[in-house]
Coordinates of C-alpha atoms in Angstrom, one line a residue:
M1 CA 117.4 115.3 96.7
L2 CA 117.9 117.2 93.9
R3 CA 116.1 116.4 91.1
K4 CA 118.1 115.5 87.9
E5 CA 118.0 117.0 84.3
S6 CA 115.4 115.9 82.3
A7 CA 116.3 112.6 80.8
A8 CA 115.0 110.8 77.6
A9 CA 111.4 109.9 78.4
K10 CA 110.1 106.1 78.1
S11 CA 106.7 105.6 77.0
F12 CA 104.1 104.6 79.8
L13 CA 102.7 101.8 78.5
S14 CA 99.3 100.5 79.6
L15 CA 98.7 97.2 81.7
N16 CA 97.7 95.3 78.5
E17 CA 100.5 96.3 76.6
L18 CA 102.8 95.5 79.3
A19 CA 101.2 92.0 79.8
H20 CA 101.3 91.0 76.3
Q21 CA 104.6 92.3 75.4
R22 CA 105.9 90.2 78.8
A23 CA 104.2 87.2 78.1
A24 CA 105.1 87.5 74.2
Q25 CA 108.9 87.9 75.2
R26 CA 108.9 85.1 77.6
A27 CA 107.4 82.7 74.5
S28 CA 109.8 84.4 71.8
R29 CA 113.0 83.6 74.3
C30 CA 111.7 80.1 74.7
W31 CA 111.1 79.2 71.3
N32 CA 114.5 81.1 70.2
L33 CA 116.6 79.2 72.8
R34 CA 115.1 76.0 71.9
H35 CA 115.5 76.3 68.2
G36 CA 118.7 78.0 68.1
H37 CA 120.4 75.3 70.5
R38 CA 118.9 72.6 68.2
Y39 CA 120.5 74.1 65.2
V40 CA 123.6 74.8 66.9
A41 CA 123.9 71.3 68.3
S42 CA 122.8 69.6 65.1
K43 CA 125.5 71.5 62.8
M44 CA 128.1 70.5 65.5
F45 CA 127.0 66.9 65.3
R46 CA 127.4 66.8 61.7
S47 CA 130.7 68.7 62.0
Y48 CA 132.6 67.6 64.6
C49 CA 131.6 64.3 66.1
H50 CA 134.3 64.4 69.1
R51 CA 132.3 67.4 70.2
I52 CA 129.6 65.2 72.2
F53 CA 130.2 66.4 75.1
F54 CA 129.3 70.0 73.9
L55 CA 125.9 68.4 72.6
I56 CA 125.2 67.0 76.1
G57 CA 126.0 70.4 77.6
L58 CA 123.7 72.0 75.2
A59 CA 120.9 69.4 75.9
S60 CA 121.3 70.0 79.9
S61 CA 121.1 73.6 78.9
L62 CA 118.0 73.8 77.1
T63 CA 116.4 71.3 79.8
V64 CA 116.6 73.8 82.5
R65 CA 115.7 76.8 80.7
D66 CA 112.7 74.7 79.2
A67 CA 111.6 73.8 82.5
E68 CA 112.1 77.5 83.5
C69 CA 110.0 78.6 80.3
A70 CA 107.1 76.1 81.3
T71 CA 106.8 77.1 84.7
A72 CA 107.3 81.0 84.6
P73 CA 104.0 82.3 86.0
A74 CA 101.7 83.9 83.2
P75 CA 100.5 87.2 83.6
G76 CA 98.0 87.2 86.8
D77 CA 98.6 83.9 87.6
L78 CA 98.5 83.9 91.5
R79 CA 99.2 80.2 92.2
A80 CA 102.9 81.4 92.9
A81 CA 102.8 83.3 96.1
G82 CA 105.6 82.1 97.9
K83 CA 106.8 78.7 100.2
V84 CA 104.2 78.5 103.1
E85 CA 104.0 75.3 104.8
F86 CA 100.8 75.2 107.1
P87 CA 99.7 71.7 108.2
I88 CA 96.2 71.6 109.5
S89 CA 93.6 69.0 110.4
C90 CA 91.1 69.5 107.7
A91 CA 90.6 67.4 104.5
P92 CA 93.7 66.4 102.8
A93 CA 92.3 67.7 99.6
V94 CA 92.0 71.2 101.1
Q95 CA 95.9 71.5 102.2
S96 CA 97.6 73.1 99.4
E97 CA 94.8 75.4 99.0
F98 CA 95.3 76.7 102.7
A99 CA 98.6 77.2 102.3
R100 CA 98.3 79.2 99.5
G101 CA 95.5 81.3 101.1
V102 CA 98.1 82.1 103.9
A103 CA 100.8 82.9 101.5
L104 CA 98.6 85.5 99.8
L105 CA 97.6 86.5 103.2
H106 CA 101.1 87.3 104.1
S107 CA 101.4 89.4 101.0
F108 CA 98.0 91.4 102.3
F109 CA 96.1 90.2 98.8
Y110 CA 93.3 89.9 101.6
E111 CA 90.6 89.9 98.7
E112 CA 92.3 86.8 96.9
A113 CA 92.8 85.3 100.3
R114 CA 89.6 85.2 101.3
R115 CA 88.5 83.8 98.2
V116 CA 90.8 81.0 99.0
F117 CA 89.8 80.5 102.5
T118 CA 86.0 80.6 101.5
S119 CA 86.7 78.0 98.7
V120 CA 88.5 75.6 101.6
A121 CA 85.5 76.2 103.8
E122 CA 83.1 75.2 101.2
R123 CA 85.2 72.2 100.0
D124 CA 85.2 71.1 104.1
P125 CA 82.5 72.5 106.1
K126 CA 84.3 71.4 109.1
C127 CA 87.3 73.3 108.8
A128 CA 88.0 75.5 111.4
M129 CA 90.7 76.9 110.1
A130 CA 89.1 78.0 107.2
Q131 CA 87.1 80.1 109.1
W132 CA 90.2 81.6 110.9
G133 CA 91.5 82.3 107.4
I134 CA 88.6 84.4 106.6
A135 CA 88.4 86.3 109.8
M136 CA 92.3 87.1 109.4
T137 CA 91.4 88.8 105.8
W138 CA 88.8 91.2 107.6
W139 CA 91.6 92.5 110.0
H140 CA 94.6 94.5 108.2
P141 CA 97.2 94.8 111.4
I142 CA 99.2 97.4 109.9
W143 CA 96.6 99.3 107.9
T144 CA 93.6 100.7 108.8
P145 CA 91.2 99.2 111.3
P146 CA 88.2 97.2 110.2
T147 CA 85.2 99.3 109.4
P148 CA 82.2 98.5 111.1
D149 CA 81.0 96.0 108.4
E150 CA 84.5 94.6 108.0
M151 CA 84.6 94.3 111.7
S152 CA 81.2 92.4 111.7
A153 CA 82.2 89.7 109.3
G154 CA 85.6 89.3 110.9
K155 CA 83.8 88.3 114.0
A156 CA 81.0 86.0 112.7
A157 CA 83.6 84.1 110.7
I158 CA 85.9 83.7 114.2
E159 CA 82.6 82.8 115.9
K160 CA 82.1 80.0 113.9
A161 CA 85.8 78.8 114.0
M162 CA 85.6 78.8 117.8
A163 CA 82.4 77.0 117.7
M164 CA 83.8 74.1 115.6
N165 CA 86.3 73.1 118.1
A166 CA 89.7 72.7 115.9
G167 CA 91.2 69.4 115.4
T168 CA 94.5 70.3 116.8
D169 CA 95.8 72.2 120.3
R170 CA 97.7 74.6 117.9
E171 CA 95.1 75.3 115.5
R172 CA 92.8 76.2 118.5
G173 CA 95.7 78.4 119.6
F174 CA 95.6 80.4 116.4
I175 CA 91.7 80.8 116.8
T176 CA 91.8 81.5 120.1
A177 CA 94.4 84.4 119.6
L178 CA 92.4 85.8 116.9
N179 CA 89.4 85.8 118.9
V180 CA 90.9 87.8 121.3
Y181 CA 91.6 90.5 119.0
Y182 CA 88.0 90.3 117.6
N183 CA 86.4 91.0 121.3
T184 CA 89.0 93.1 123.0
P185 CA 86.9 96.3 123.4
D186 CA 88.6 99.8 122.3
N187 CA 89.1 102.2 125.2
P188 CA 88.8 105.7 124.4
T189 CA 92.2 107.2 124.5
T190 CA 94.2 110.5 123.6
A191 CA 97.6 108.9 122.9
P192 CA 99.1 109.8 119.0
V193 CA 97.7 107.4 116.7
G194 CA 100.1 105.0 114.5
Q195 CA 100.4 105.7 110.8
S196 CA 101.3 103.7 107.9
C197 CA 101.1 104.4 104.1
H198 CA 97.4 102.9 104.1
G199 CA 96.3 105.1 107.0
P200 CA 96.1 105.5 110.6
V201 CA 96.4 102.2 112.2
G202 CA 93.7 100.7 115.0
P203 CA 93.4 101.2 118.5
R204 CA 96.6 99.6 120.5
D205 CA 94.8 97.7 123.2
R206 CA 93.4 95.0 120.5
V207 CA 96.7 94.8 119.1
I208 CA 98.4 94.5 122.5
A209 CA 95.8 91.7 123.6
Y210 CA 96.7 89.6 120.1
E211 CA 100.4 90.3 120.5
K212 CA 100.2 88.4 124.2
A213 CA 98.1 85.7 122.7
M214 CA 100.2 84.9 120.2
R215 CA 103.2 84.9 122.3
Q216 CA 101.6 82.1 124.5
L217 CA 101.2 80.3 121.1
R218 CA 105.0 80.8 120.0
D219 CA 106.0 79.6 123.5
K220 CA 103.9 76.6 123.2
Y221 CA 105.4 75.6 120.1
P222 CA 108.8 77.2 119.4
D223 CA 109.4 75.3 116.3
D224 CA 106.3 76.0 114.5
F225 CA 107.2 78.5 111.5
E226 CA 103.9 79.9 111.2
A227 CA 103.6 80.6 114.8
Q228 CA 106.8 82.3 115.0
T229 CA 106.0 84.4 111.9
F230 CA 102.5 85.4 113.0
Y231 CA 104.3 86.3 116.5
A232 CA 106.6 88.3 114.9
F233 CA 104.0 90.2 112.7
A234 CA 101.9 91.0 115.9
V235 CA 105.1 92.5 117.4
L236 CA 105.5 94.8 114.6
G237 CA 101.7 95.6 114.8
V238 CA 102.0 97.0 118.6
G239 CA 105.3 98.9 117.1
Y240 CA 103.1 100.5 114.4
A241 CA 100.7 101.4 117.0
T242 CA 103.2 103.0 119.2
P243 CA 104.1 105.9 117.4
N244 CA 105.9 107.7 120.1
D245 CA 108.4 105.2 120.5
T246 CA 111.2 106.6 118.6
S247 CA 113.5 104.0 119.2
L248 CA 111.6 101.6 117.1
S249 CA 112.1 98.8 119.7
K250 CA 109.0 96.8 118.5
Q251 CA 110.2 97.2 114.9
L252 CA 113.8 95.7 115.7
E253 CA 112.4 93.1 117.9
A254 CA 110.1 91.8 115.1
A255 CA 113.2 92.1 112.6
A256 CA 115.6 90.0 114.7
I257 CA 112.7 87.1 114.6
M258 CA 112.2 87.3 110.9
E259 CA 115.7 87.8 109.9
K260 CA 116.3 84.1 111.9
L261 CA 113.4 82.9 109.8
W262 CA 114.4 84.2 106.7
K263 CA 117.7 81.7 106.9
Q264 CA 115.2 78.9 107.2
N265 CA 112.9 79.7 104.4
A266 CA 114.6 82.3 101.6
N267 CA 111.1 81.8 99.7
H268 CA 108.6 82.7 102.4
P269 CA 106.2 85.9 101.6
G270 CA 105.4 86.8 105.1
V271 CA 109.0 87.2 106.5
V272 CA 110.4 88.9 103.5
H273 CA 107.5 91.1 103.5
Y274 CA 107.4 92.1 107.1
L275 CA 111.1 92.7 107.0
I276 CA 110.9 95.3 104.5
H277 CA 108.0 96.8 107.0
C278 CA 110.4 96.8 109.8
Y279 CA 112.7 98.7 108.2
D280 CA 110.8 100.9 106.3
Y281 CA 112.3 104.0 108.1
P282 CA 114.8 106.3 107.1
T283 CA 117.5 105.0 109.7
L284 CA 116.9 101.4 108.8
A285 CA 116.1 101.4 105.2
Q286 CA 119.6 100.2 104.3
R287 CA 118.8 97.0 106.2
G288 CA 115.8 96.2 104.4
L289 CA 117.6 96.4 100.7
A290 CA 118.4 92.6 100.8
A291 CA 114.7 91.7 101.4
A292 CA 113.1 94.3 98.9
Q293 CA 115.5 92.9 96.2
S294 CA 114.0 89.8 96.8
Y295 CA 110.4 89.9 97.3
D296 CA 108.9 90.4 93.7
S297 CA 110.4 87.1 92.6
I298 CA 108.4 85.3 95.3
A299 CA 105.1 86.4 94.6
P300 CA 105.4 87.6 91.0
W301 CA 101.7 88.7 90.4
V302 CA 100.8 89.8 94.0
P303 CA 100.2 93.8 93.6
H304 CA 101.4 94.8 96.8
A305 CA 104.2 92.1 96.9
L306 CA 105.6 94.0 93.4
H307 CA 104.9 97.3 95.1
M308 CA 106.4 96.9 98.7
P309 CA 110.2 96.9 97.5
S310 CA 109.8 100.4 96.1
H311 CA 109.7 101.5 100.0
I312 CA 113.0 101.0 100.6
F313 CA 114.1 101.8 97.0
T314 CA 112.4 105.2 97.5
R315 CA 114.1 105.7 100.9
L316 CA 117.4 105.0 99.3
G317 CA 117.0 107.2 96.5
M318 CA 116.8 104.4 94.0
W319 CA 114.3 105.8 91.5
N320 CA 114.9 103.8 88.4
E321 CA 114.1 100.4 90.9
S322 CA 111.0 102.3 92.3
I323 CA 109.6 103.0 89.1
A324 CA 110.2 99.3 88.0
A325 CA 108.5 97.9 91.0
N326 CA 105.5 100.1 90.5
Q327 CA 105.2 99.8 87.3
A328 CA 105.2 95.7 87.5
S329 CA 102.5 96.5 90.6
A330 CA 99.9 98.6 88.6
E331 CA 100.4 96.3 85.9
A332 CA 99.4 92.8 88.2
S333 CA 96.5 95.6 89.7
R334 CA 95.2 95.8 86.3
T335 CA 95.4 92.4 85.3
Y336 CA 93.7 91.1 88.5
A337 CA 91.0 93.8 87.8
A338 CA 90.6 92.6 84.4
M339 CA 90.2 88.8 85.4
R340 CA 87.5 89.9 87.8
H341 CA 85.9 91.7 85.1
R342 CA 85.8 95.2 86.9
D343 CA 85.4 98.4 85.7
A344 CA 86.9 100.3 88.5
T345 CA 90.5 101.0 89.3
E346 CA 92.2 99.2 91.9
A347 CA 93.2 101.2 95.2
E348 CA 96.5 98.9 94.7
E349 CA 97.7 100.3 91.4
L350 CA 96.6 104.2 92.3
H351 CA 99.0 103.4 95.4
A352 CA 101.9 102.0 93.0
L353 CA 101.3 105.0 90.6
D354 CA 101.7 107.6 93.3
Y355 CA 105.2 106.3 94.1
M356 CA 105.8 106.2 90.7
A357 CA 105.1 109.4 89.9
Y358 CA 107.0 110.7 92.8
S359 CA 110.1 108.8 91.2
Y360 CA 109.6 110.3 87.8
L361 CA 109.6 113.8 89.4
Q362 CA 112.8 113.2 91.2
E363 CA 114.8 112.1 88.0
A364 CA 113.1 115.5 86.3
R365 CA 111.1 112.8 83.9
D366 CA 108.1 115.0 83.8
I367 CA 106.6 113.7 80.8
E368 CA 106.1 110.3 82.3
A369 CA 105.1 111.7 85.5
K370 CA 102.3 114.0 83.5
K371 CA 100.9 111.0 82.0
I372 CA 100.1 109.4 85.4
V373 CA 98.6 112.8 86.5
D374 CA 96.5 112.2 83.5
L375 CA 95.4 108.8 84.2
A376 CA 94.8 109.4 87.8
A377 CA 92.4 112.4 86.4
K378 CA 90.3 110.1 84.7
V379 CA 89.5 108.1 87.5
Q380 CA 85.8 107.7 88.3
K381 CA 85.5 104.7 90.4
T382 CA 87.7 102.7 92.8
N383 CA 87.7 99.1 94.1
P384 CA 87.4 99.2 97.3
E385 CA 85.5 102.5 96.8
L386 CA 86.7 103.8 99.8
E387 CA 90.3 103.0 100.5
F388 CA 92.7 105.2 102.1
S389 CA 95.7 104.8 100.0
A390 CA 93.6 105.5 96.8
A391 CA 92.0 108.8 98.3
Y392 CA 95.7 109.8 99.4
A393 CA 97.0 108.9 95.7
L394 CA 94.2 110.8 93.7
A395 CA 95.0 114.0 96.2
A396 CA 98.6 113.6 96.0
I397 CA 99.6 112.9 92.5
P398 CA 98.5 116.1 91.1
T399 CA 99.3 118.3 93.8
R400 CA 102.9 117.0 94.4
Y401 CA 103.2 117.3 90.4
A402 CA 102.9 120.9 90.6
F403 CA 105.3 121.3 93.8
E404 CA 107.9 119.4 93.1
R405 CA 108.3 121.6 89.8
N406 CA 107.7 124.7 91.3
D407 CA 104.4 125.2 88.9
W408 CA 102.6 127.7 91.4
A409 CA 100.2 128.5 88.4
A410 CA 99.1 125.1 88.2
A411 CA 98.8 124.6 91.9
A412 CA 96.5 127.5 92.0
T413 CA 94.3 125.7 89.6
L414 CA 93.8 122.4 91.7
T415 CA 90.4 121.3 91.7
V416 CA 88.8 118.6 94.4
P417 CA 87.8 115.6 91.6
N418 CA 84.0 114.7 92.0
L419 CA 84.6 111.2 93.8
P420 CA 83.0 109.6 97.0
H421 CA 86.1 109.5 98.6
W422 CA 86.1 113.1 100.2
S423 CA 83.4 113.1 102.6
S424 CA 85.1 110.0 104.4
F425 CA 88.6 111.3 103.7
P426 CA 88.4 115.1 104.1
F427 CA 91.9 115.6 105.2
M428 CA 92.9 114.2 101.6
E429 CA 90.4 117.2 100.0
A430 CA 92.2 119.6 102.4
L431 CA 95.4 118.4 100.9
I432 CA 94.5 119.4 97.4
E433 CA 93.2 122.7 98.9
Y434 CA 96.4 123.3 100.9
G435 CA 98.1 122.9 97.2
H436 CA 95.6 125.2 95.9
A437 CA 96.0 128.0 98.6
L438 CA 99.6 127.8 98.5
G439 CA 99.9 128.4 94.6

């Protein structure tokens, strides 16, 4: 797509500025609304007693808007993560927290979901499903496969879950299916490896074995919403692990299930999220637009949930929407890092900045794109320290900035940052060297 003529540049605000502005604007809107309504209502009552019905209408409007202001999530508030109902046989006191952990899991907020499931396990040590949740957070089905340490942690958690003998047959089905994944051997293969924006996905054997186990659970509990959702996600995982299927049959199979589920629960984070992934292809992107336009409101402070709609926006050339989505995602990532008292840059933030820089460049907003280039150049540490999407962003942002503007002199002077990523991701270093050589 041709780049537009340079547009007036907007300032690239820092996370804290954006977060404080958003909170201040929300508070200001609420205060002005309350006091504005009260003033108008008082004046009308004094002047025209017969307009009492208007006062009733105003009071109703005030009540509704006051409720919205009172319940709007504050910056970094992760309690709003979507509507998930996942009944378990564990202690009643942990039910809601377990459901919140599953909601965060559906939005790929693996670190925070692990915190929630760990808390559930501490509060109810006999809760087998808490261990299932922990094991689920160590496997990222359509991202890169677990590292050796992650695989060990996941196996340890699922072994605990298996040993606990969960309270219901349904729960045992979820646990057994995940146990199948962790204990299916990887067979050597020369077949093409599936790719995602977070890197090459894992071997097909494990994914196919898990899908088969989840299909059995789905068939046994056809009315169980979460069983259906996790099964559809397993189908999607097989699609990602089968890159030579150009018909995208598995992606469309998963989408068909998700579309039906979406009609039953419009605010389910997993259903909407997975629909976007199902349709994240040039020929299917238009089908994912409705899901993309709704996901951010379902999980308003989950970084990946805020970023994910931009996959569809980018494919459809909706550059302003992509910029806004990734600004929100970067803001949420920084807020989370501050909440955890980290000095590292979150990988999710870098992933969002990569998409944002690309969108700015498509609109010839070079000044805004350059601010992101400069910001990325200052990164010294990332969280996680070795993460595909972070390494890719740090390589792609400066290289793309030179390429998109045909600035070959700048490309010729590209240098590899002194970061620990490159030993684990040499092809990222190669991306920069390619730009260097081409320049």
